[in-house]
Coordinates of C-alpha atoms in Angstrom, one line a residue:
Chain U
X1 CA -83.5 -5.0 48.4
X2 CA -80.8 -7.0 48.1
X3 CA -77.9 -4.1 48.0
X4 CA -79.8 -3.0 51.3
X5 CA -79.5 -5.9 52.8
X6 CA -75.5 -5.7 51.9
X7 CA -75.7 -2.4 53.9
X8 CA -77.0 -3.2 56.4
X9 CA -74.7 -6.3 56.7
X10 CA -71.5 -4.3 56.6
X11 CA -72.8 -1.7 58.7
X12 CA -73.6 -4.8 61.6
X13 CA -70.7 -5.8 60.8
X14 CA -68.5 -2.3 61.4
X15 CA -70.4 -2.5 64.7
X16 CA -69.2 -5.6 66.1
X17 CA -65.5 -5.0 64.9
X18 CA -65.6 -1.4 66.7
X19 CA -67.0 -3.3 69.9
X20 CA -64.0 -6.3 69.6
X21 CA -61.6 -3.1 69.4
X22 CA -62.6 -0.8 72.3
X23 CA -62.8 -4.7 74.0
X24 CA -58.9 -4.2 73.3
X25 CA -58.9 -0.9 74.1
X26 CA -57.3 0.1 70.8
X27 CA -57.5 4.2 70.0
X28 CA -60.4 5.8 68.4
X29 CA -58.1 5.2 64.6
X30 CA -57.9 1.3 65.5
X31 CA -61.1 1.4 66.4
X32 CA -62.6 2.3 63.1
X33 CA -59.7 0.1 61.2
X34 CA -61.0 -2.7 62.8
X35 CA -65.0 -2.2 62.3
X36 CA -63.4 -1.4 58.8
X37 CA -61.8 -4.9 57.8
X38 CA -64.2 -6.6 59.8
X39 CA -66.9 -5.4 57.5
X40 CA -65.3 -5.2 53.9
X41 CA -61.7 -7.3 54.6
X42 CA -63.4 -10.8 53.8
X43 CA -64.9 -9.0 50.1
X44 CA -61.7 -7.3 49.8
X45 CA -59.3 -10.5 50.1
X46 CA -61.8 -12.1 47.6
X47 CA -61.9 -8.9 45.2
X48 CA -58.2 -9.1 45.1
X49 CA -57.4 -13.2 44.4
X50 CA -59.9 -12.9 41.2
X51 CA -58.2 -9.5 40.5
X52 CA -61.3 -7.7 40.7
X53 CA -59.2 -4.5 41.4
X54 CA -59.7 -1.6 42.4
X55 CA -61.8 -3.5 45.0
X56 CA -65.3 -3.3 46.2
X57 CA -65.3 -0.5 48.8
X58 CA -63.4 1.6 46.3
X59 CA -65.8 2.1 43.6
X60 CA -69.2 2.6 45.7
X61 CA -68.9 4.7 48.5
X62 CA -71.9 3.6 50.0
X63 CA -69.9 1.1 52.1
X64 CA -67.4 3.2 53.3
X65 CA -70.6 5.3 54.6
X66 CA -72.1 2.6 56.0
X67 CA -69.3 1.2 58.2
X68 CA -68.3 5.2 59.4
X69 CA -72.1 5.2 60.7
X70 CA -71.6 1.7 62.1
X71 CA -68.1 3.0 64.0
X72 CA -70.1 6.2 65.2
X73 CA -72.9 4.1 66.4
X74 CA -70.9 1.6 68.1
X75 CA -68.7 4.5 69.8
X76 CA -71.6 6.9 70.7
X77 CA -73.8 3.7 72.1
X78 CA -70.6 1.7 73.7
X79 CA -71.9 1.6 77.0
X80 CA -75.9 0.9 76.0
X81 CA -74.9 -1.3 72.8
X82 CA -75.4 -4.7 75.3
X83 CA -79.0 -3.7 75.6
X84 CA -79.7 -4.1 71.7
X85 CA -77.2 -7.4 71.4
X86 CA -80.5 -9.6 69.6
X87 CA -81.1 -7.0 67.0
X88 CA -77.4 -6.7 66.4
X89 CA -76.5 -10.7 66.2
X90 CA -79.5 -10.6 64.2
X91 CA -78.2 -7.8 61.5
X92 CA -74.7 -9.8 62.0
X93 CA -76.7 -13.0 60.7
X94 CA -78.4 -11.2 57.9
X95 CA -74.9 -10.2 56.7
X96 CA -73.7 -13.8 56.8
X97 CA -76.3 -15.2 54.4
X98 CA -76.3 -12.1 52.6
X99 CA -72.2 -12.2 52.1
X100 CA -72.0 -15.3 51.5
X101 CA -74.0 -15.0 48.2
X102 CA -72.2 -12.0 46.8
X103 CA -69.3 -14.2 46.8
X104 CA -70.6 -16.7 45.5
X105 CA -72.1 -15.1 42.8
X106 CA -68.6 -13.0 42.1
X107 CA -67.4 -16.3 41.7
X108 CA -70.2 -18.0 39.3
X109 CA -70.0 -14.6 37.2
X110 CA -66.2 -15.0 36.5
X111 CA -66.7 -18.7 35.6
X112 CA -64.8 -20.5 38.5
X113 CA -65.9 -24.1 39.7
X114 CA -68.4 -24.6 42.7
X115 CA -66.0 -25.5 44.9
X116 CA -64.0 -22.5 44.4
X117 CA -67.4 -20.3 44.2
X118 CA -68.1 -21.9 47.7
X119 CA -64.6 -21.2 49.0
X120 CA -65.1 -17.5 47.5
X121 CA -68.5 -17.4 49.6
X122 CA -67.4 -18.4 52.9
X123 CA -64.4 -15.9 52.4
X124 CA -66.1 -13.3 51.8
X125 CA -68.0 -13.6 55.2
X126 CA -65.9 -15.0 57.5
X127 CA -62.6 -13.4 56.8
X128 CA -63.1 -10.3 57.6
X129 CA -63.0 -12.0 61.2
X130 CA -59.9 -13.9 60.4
X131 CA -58.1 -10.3 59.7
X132 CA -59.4 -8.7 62.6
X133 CA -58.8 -11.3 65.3
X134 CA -55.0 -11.4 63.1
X135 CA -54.8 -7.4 64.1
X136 CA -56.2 -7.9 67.9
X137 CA -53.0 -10.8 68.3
X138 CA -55.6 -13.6 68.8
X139 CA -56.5 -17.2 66.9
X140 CA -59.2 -16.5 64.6
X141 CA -62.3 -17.6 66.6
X142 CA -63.7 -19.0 63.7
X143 CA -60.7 -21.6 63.6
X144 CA -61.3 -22.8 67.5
X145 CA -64.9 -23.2 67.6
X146 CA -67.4 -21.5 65.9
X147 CA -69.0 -22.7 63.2
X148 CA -70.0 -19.5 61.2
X149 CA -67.9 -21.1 58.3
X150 CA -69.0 -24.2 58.0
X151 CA -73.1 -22.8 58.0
X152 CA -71.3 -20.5 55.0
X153 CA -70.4 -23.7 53.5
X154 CA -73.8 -25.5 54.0
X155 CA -74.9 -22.6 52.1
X156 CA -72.9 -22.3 49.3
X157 CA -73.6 -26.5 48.7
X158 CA -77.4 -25.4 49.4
X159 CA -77.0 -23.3 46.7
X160 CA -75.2 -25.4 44.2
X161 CA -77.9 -28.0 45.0
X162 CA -81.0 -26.0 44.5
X163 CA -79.5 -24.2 41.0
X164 CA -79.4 -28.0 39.3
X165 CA -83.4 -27.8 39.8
X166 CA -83.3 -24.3 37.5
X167 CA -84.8 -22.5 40.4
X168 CA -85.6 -18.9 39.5
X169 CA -82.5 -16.5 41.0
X170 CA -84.2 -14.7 43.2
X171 CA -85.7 -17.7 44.7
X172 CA -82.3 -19.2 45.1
X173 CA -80.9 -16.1 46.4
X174 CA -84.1 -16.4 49.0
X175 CA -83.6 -19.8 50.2
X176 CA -80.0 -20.0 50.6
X177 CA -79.9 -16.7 53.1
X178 CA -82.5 -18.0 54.9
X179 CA -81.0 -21.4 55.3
X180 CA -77.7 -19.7 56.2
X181 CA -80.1 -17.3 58.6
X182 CA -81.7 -20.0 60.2
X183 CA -79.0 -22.8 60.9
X184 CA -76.9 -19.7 62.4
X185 CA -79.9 -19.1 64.7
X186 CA -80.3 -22.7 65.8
X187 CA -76.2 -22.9 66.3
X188 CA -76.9 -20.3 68.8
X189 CA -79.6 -21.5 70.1
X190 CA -77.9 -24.9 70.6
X191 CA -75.2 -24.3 71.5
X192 CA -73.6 -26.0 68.3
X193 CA -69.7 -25.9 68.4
X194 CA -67.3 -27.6 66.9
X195 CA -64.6 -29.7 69.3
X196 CA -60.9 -29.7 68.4
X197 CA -59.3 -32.1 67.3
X198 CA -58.0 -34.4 69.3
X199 CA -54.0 -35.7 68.8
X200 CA -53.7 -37.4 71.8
Chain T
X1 CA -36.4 16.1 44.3
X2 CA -39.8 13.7 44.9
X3 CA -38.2 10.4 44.2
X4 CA -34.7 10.9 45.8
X5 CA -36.9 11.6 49.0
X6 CA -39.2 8.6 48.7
X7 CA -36.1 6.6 48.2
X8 CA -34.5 7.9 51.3
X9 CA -38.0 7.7 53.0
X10 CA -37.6 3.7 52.0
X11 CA -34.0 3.8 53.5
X12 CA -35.2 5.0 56.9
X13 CA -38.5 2.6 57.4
X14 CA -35.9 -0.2 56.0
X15 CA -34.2 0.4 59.1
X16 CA -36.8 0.9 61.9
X17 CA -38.1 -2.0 60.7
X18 CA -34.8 -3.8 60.9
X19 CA -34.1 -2.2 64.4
X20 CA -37.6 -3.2 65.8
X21 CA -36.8 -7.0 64.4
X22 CA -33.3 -7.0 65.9
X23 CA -35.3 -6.0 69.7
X24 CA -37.3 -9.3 68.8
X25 CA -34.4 -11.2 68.7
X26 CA -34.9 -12.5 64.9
X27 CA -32.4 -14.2 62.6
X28 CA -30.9 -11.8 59.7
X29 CA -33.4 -13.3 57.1
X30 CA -36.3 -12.0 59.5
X31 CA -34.6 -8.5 59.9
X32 CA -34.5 -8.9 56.0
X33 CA -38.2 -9.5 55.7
X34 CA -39.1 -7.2 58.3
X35 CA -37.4 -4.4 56.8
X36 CA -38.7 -4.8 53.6
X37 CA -42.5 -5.2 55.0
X38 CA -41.7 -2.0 56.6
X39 CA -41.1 -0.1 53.9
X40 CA -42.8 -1.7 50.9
X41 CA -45.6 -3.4 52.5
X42 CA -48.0 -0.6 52.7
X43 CA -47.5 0.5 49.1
X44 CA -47.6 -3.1 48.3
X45 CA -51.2 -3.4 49.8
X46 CA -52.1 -0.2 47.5
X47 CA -50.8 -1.2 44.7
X48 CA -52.9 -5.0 45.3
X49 CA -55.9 -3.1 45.6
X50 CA -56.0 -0.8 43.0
X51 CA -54.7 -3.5 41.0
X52 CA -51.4 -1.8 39.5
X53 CA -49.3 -5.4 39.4
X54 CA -46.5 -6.1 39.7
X55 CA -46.2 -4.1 42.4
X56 CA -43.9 -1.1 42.9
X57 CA -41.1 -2.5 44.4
X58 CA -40.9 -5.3 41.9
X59 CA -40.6 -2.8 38.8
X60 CA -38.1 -0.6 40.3
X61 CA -35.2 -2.0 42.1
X62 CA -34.2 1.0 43.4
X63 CA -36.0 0.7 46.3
X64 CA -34.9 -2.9 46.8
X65 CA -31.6 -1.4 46.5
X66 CA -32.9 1.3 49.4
X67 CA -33.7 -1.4 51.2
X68 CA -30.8 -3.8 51.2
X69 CA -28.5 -0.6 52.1
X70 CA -30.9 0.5 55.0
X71 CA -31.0 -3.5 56.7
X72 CA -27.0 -3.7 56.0
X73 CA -26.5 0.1 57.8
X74 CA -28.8 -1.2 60.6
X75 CA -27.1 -4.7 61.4
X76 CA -23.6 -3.2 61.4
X77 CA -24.2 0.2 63.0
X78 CA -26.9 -1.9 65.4
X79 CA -25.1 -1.0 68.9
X80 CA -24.4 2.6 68.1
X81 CA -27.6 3.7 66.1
X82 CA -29.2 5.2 69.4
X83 CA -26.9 8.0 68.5
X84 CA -28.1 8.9 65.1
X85 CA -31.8 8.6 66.6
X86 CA -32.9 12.4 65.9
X87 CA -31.6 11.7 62.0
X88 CA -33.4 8.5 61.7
X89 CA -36.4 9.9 63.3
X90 CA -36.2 13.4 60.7
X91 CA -36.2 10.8 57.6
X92 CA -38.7 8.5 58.9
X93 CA -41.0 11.6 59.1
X94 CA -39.9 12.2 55.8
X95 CA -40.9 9.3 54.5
X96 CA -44.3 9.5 56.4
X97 CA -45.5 13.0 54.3
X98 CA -43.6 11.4 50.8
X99 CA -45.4 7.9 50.9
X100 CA -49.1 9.8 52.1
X101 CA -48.6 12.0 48.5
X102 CA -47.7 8.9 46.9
X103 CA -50.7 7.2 48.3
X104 CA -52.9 10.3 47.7
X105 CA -51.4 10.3 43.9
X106 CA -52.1 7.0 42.8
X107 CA -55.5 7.4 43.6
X108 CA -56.3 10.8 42.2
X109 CA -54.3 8.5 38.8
X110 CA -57.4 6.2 38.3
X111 CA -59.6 8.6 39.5
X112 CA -60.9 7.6 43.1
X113 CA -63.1 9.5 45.2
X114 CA -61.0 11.9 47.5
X115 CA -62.1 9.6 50.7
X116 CA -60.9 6.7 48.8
X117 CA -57.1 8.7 48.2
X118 CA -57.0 9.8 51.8
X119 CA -57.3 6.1 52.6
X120 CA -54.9 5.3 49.9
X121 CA -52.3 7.7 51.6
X122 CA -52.9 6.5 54.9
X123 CA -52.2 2.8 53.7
X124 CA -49.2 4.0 52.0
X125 CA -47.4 5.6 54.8
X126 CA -48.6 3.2 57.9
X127 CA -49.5 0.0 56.6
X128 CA -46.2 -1.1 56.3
X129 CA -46.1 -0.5 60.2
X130 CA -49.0 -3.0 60.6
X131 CA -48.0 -5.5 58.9
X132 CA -44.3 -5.7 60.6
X133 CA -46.2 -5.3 64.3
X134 CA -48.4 -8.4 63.1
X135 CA -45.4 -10.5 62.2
X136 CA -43.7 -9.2 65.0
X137 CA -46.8 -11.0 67.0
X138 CA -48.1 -7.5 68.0
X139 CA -51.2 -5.5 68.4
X140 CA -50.2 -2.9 65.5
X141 CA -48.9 0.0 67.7
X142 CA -50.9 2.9 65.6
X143 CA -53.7 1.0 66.6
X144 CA -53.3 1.9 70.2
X145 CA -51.5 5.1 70.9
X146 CA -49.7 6.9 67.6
X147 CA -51.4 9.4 65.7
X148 CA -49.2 8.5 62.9
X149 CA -52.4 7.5 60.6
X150 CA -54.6 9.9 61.9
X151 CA -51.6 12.9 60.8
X152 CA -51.5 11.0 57.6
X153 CA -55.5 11.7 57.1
X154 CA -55.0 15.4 58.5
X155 CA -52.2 15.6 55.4
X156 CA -54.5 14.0 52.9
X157 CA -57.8 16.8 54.0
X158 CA -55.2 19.6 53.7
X159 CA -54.0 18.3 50.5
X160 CA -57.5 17.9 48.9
X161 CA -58.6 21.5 50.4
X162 CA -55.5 23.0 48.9
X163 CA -56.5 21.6 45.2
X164 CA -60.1 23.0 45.7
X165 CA -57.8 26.7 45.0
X166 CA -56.4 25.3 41.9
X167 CA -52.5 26.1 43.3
X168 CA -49.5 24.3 41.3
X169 CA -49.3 20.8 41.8
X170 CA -45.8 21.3 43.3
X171 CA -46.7 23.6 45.8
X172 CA -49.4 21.7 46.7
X173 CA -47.0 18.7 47.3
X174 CA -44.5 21.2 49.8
X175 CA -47.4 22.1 51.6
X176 CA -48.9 19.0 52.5
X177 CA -45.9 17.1 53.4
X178 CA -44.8 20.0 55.1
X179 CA -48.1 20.0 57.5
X180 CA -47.6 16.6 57.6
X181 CA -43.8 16.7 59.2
X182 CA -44.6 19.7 61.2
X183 CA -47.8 17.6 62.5
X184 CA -45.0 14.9 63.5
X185 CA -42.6 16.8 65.0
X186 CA -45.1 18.3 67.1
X187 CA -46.7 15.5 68.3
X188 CA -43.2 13.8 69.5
X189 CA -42.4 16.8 70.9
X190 CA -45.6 17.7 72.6
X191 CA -46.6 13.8 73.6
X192 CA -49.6 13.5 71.8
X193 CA -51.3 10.3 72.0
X194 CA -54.9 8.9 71.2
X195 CA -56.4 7.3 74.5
X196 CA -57.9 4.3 74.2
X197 CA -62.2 4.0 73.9
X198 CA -63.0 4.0 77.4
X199 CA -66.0 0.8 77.1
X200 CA -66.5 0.8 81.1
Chain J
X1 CA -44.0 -34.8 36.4
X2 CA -42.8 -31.7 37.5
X3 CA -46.3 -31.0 38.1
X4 CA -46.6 -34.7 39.8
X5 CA -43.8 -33.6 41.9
X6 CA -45.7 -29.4 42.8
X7 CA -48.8 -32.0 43.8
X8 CA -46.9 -34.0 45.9
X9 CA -45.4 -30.9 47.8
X10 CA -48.7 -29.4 47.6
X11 CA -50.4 -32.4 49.6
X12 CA -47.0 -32.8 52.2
X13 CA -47.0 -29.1 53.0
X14 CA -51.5 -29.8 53.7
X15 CA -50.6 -32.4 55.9
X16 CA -47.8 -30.3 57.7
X17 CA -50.1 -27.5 58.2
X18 CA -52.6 -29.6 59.1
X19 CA -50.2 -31.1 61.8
X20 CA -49.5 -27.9 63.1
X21 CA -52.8 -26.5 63.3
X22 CA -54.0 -29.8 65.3
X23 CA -51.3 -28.9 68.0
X24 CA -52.5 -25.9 68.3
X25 CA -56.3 -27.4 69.1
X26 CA -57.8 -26.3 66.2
X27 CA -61.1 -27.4 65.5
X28 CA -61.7 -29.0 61.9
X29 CA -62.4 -26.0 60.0
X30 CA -59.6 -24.7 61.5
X31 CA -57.1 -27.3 60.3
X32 CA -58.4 -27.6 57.1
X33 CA -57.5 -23.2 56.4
X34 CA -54.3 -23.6 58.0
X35 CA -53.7 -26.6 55.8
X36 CA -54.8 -24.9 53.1
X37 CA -52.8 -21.6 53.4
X38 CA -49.8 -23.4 54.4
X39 CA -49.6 -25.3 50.9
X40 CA -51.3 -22.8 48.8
X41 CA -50.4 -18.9 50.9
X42 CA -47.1 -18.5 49.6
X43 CA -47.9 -18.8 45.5
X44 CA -51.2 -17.3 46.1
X45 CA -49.6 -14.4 48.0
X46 CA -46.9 -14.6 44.4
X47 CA -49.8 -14.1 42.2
X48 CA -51.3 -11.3 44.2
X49 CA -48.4 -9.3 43.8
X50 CA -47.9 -10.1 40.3
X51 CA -51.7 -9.5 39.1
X52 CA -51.7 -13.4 37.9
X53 CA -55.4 -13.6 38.9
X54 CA -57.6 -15.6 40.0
X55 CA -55.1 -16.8 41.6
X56 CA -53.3 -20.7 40.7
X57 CA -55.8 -22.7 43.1
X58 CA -58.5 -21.4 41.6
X59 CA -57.7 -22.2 37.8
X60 CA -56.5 -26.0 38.7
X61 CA -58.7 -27.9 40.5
X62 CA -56.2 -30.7 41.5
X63 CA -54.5 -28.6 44.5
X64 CA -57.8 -28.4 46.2
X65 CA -58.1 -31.8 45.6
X66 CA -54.4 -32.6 46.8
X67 CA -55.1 -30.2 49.9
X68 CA -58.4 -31.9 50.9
X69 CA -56.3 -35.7 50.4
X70 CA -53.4 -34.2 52.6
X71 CA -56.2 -32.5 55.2
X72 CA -58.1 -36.0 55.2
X73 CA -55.2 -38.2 55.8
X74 CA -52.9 -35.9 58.4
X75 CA -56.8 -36.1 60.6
X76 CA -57.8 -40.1 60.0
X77 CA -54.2 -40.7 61.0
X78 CA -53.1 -38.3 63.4
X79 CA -51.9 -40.6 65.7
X80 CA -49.7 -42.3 63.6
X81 CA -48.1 -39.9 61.5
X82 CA -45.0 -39.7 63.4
X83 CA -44.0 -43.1 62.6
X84 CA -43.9 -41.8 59.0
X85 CA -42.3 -38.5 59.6
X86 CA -39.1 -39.4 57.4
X87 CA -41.4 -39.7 54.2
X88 CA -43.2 -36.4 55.4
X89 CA -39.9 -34.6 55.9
X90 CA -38.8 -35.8 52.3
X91 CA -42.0 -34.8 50.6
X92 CA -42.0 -31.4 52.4
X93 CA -38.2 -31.1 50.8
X94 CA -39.4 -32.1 47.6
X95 CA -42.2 -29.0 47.7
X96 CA -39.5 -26.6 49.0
X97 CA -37.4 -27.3 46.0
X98 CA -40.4 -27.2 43.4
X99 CA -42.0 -24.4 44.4
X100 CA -39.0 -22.0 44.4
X101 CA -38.6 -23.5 40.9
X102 CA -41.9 -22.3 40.1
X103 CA -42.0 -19.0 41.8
X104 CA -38.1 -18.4 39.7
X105 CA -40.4 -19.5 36.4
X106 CA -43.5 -17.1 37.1
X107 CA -41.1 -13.8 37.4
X108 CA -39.1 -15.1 34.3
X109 CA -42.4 -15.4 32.4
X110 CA -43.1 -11.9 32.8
X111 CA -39.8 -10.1 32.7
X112 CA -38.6 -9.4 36.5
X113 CA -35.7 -8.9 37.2
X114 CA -33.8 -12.0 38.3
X115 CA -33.6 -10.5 41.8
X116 CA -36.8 -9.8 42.1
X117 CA -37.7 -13.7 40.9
X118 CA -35.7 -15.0 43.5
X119 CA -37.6 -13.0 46.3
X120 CA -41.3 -14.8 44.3
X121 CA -39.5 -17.9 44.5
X122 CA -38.4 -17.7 48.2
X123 CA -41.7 -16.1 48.6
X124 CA -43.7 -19.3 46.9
X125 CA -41.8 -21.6 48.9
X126 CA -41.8 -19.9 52.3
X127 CA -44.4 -17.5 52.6
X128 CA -47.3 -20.3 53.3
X129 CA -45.7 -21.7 56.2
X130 CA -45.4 -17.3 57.6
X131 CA -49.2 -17.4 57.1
X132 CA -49.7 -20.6 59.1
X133 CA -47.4 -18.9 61.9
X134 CA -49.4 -15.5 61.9
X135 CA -53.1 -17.2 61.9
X136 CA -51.3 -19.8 64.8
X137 CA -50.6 -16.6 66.3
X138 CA -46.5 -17.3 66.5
X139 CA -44.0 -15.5 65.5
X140 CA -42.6 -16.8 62.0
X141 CA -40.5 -19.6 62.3
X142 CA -38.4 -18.8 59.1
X143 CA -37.3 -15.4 60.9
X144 CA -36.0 -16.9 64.0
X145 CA -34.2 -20.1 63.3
X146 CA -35.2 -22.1 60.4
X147 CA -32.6 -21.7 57.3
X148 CA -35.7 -22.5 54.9
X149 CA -35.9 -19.2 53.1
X150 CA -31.8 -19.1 52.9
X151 CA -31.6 -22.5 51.0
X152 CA -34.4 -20.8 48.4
X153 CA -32.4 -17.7 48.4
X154 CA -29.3 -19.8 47.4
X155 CA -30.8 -22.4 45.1
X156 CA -32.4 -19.0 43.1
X157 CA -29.2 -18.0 42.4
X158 CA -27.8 -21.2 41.6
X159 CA -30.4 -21.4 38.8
X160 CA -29.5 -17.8 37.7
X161 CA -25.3 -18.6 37.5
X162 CA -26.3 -22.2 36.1
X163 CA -28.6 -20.1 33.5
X164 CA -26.0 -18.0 32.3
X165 CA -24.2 -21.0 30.9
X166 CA -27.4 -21.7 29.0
X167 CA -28.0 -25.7 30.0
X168 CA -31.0 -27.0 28.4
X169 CA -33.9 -26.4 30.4
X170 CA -34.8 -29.6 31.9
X171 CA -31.3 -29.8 33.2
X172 CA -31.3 -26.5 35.3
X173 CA -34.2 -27.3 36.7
X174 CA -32.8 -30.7 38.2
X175 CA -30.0 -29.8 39.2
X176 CA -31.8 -26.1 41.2
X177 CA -33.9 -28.7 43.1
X178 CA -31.4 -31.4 43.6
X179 CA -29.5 -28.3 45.1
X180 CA -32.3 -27.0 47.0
X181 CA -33.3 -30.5 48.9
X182 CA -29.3 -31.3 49.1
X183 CA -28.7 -28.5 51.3
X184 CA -32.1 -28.7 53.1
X185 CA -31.6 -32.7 54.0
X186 CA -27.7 -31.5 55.7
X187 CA -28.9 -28.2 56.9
X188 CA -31.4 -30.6 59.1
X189 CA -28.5 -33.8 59.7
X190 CA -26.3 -30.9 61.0
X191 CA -28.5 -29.2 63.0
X192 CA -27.8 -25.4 60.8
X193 CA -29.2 -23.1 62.5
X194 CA -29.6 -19.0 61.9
X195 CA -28.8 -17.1 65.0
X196 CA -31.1 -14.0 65.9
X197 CA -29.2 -10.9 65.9
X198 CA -27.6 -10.0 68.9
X199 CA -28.1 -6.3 69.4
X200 CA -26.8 -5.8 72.7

């Protein structure tokens, strides 16, 4: 349930790098290289500072199937894709929460404290944006004003939090998405953004 | 006969790289780095994510050597390297085929899946590219118009087809890189380009 | 203290980062990354390469901690910092000279070649501050002007002549530094500048 949920995470995620790419009218190869780090870049950065080599996407195909259906999808559809933007921001969301705890857990299974685990988790969802808005020549959005990381990092405390009580794992694993899922869904809702700081 | 060509394959990304610094007006420590990101940085990225540390470059100093000759060629010969264009072109191409096989090979070493190798190869020969057009504060140009990577991944299908009839290993190698270099020459010669994705 | 002194540069090359990233109207997230990659990028980048993982920050909890100090004070006082820009400067100067010393020590631990652990130590002292320029979206401002990575380059191989004579440890590593910020405090007073390449 879980690993499907991965799935379908990366493959939202593939879709919304493709549809940042043709936005830059990149070619059909920088298309898919961008719905590609998009969806495994934030895992892969992780996979290689814990040296957890060869990395993710390498040993189980399933992802690199995934985010070639994704980039298919998102280039067949590109014109219609605006009429399904809920159920996509909504797959996008599940693969926050669910992102978020695979590196969290990479990082609990290897030992490392909470506040690395945490900084492991938020990585390993929002950096795969951070690489492709570094390869479109922009500011990482995530930097200027939305706050995708710091719900990632709500999370991960959410987490830390609840395991002190001995909660059973699957439980944990339950609550934390859905507080991820749901704070996302009220930021956008809300309009929650977060201002720059000022120098002045 | 393999190495001596990957080494001069080094030698000529060493100094595109330099030459495409020297057009962005950087200091000789940037046409340094630039040059070496070039032509190390893709196998570099390989070798992080398969987890082969210290990388390459670092346990070999040939190519370091490769690459401080190629940078020192470029910045004297600078004003009057236009007329060696056609040879720098021919061993850039070279180095395209070499670094895809050397790609394709490390994979096939630790026993990837033959999508993971084609990837590997890709990396290889065009990542280097990348990562110079991103400090270079550009969209990576194979991103938008050259078929560079996608000739690399015609090479890497070719070269896995070709096993499937069990021929020597060094004939397989001449016949990819060949159909690699071929692919190149033609597609300079011929103009052919990938358009971008038309969203409209 | 040599580790007193890596925390200090640790928490003045935070608060630089953070500087940066607040001119560049970064939201609080924001800063707090580009503080974070411009202390921490260039040895994490160093252990990458090397396969020394996880990677530093994660094993020693006190350079999040010096980070998150350097983040916290660079934003409460923002508007004062330049008042104190002399200390900054000469705690920035004191990281540049320990962390080439420790990138030099992490090659020698493992072998390299003593050219090769002058490019990790250039690399651990420099490298952070290219990150901060490529997620600011700017061109690196060690390749155009800025004779930072020069002075590493020549306090490495200070440390390698100086090492031949075989001084006792503690001595070598004194005198590397004292080279190091010597050169970096006149390179500034003089105004030393690289100058691009002219191609032309």
């Amino acid at each position: 349930m879980f690993y499907l949920l991965d799935i379908i995470g990366t493959m939202a995620f593939a879709m919304s790098g493709a549809l940042t790419a043709m936005n830059k009218k990149m070619d059909p190869f920088g298309v898919l290289i961008i719905a590609f780090v998009t969806s495994v870049g934030g895992g892969t950065l992780r996979d290689v500072m814990i040296g957890r080599t060869p990395v993710g996407w390498m040993r189980d195909l399933n992802y690199v199937y995934a985010i070639l259906i994704g980039f298919t999808i998102a280039l067949i559809f590109r014109k219609k894709l605006d009429r399904f933007r809920t159920s996509l921001f909504l797959f996008d969301t599940i693969g926050l929460g669910v992102f978020t705890l695979i590196g969290l857990q990479k990082g609990i299974n290897i030992h490392l404290n909470p506040v690395i685990c945490i900084a492991l988790g938020t990585m390993t969802a929002c950096f795969g944006g951070v690489i492709r808005d570094i390869l479109c020549n922009d500011i990482p959005v995530i930097f200027r004003k939305e706050i995708y990381a710091t719900i990632c990092i709500a999370g991960g405390i959410v987490f830390f939090g609840l395991k002190e009580l001995h909660l059973d794992n699957d439980l944990l694993y339950l609550i934390t998405s859905l507080v991820i899922i749901v704070i996302r869904l009220m930021a956008v809702k809300f309009r929650w953004t977060l201002k720059p700081v000022e120098k002045g």
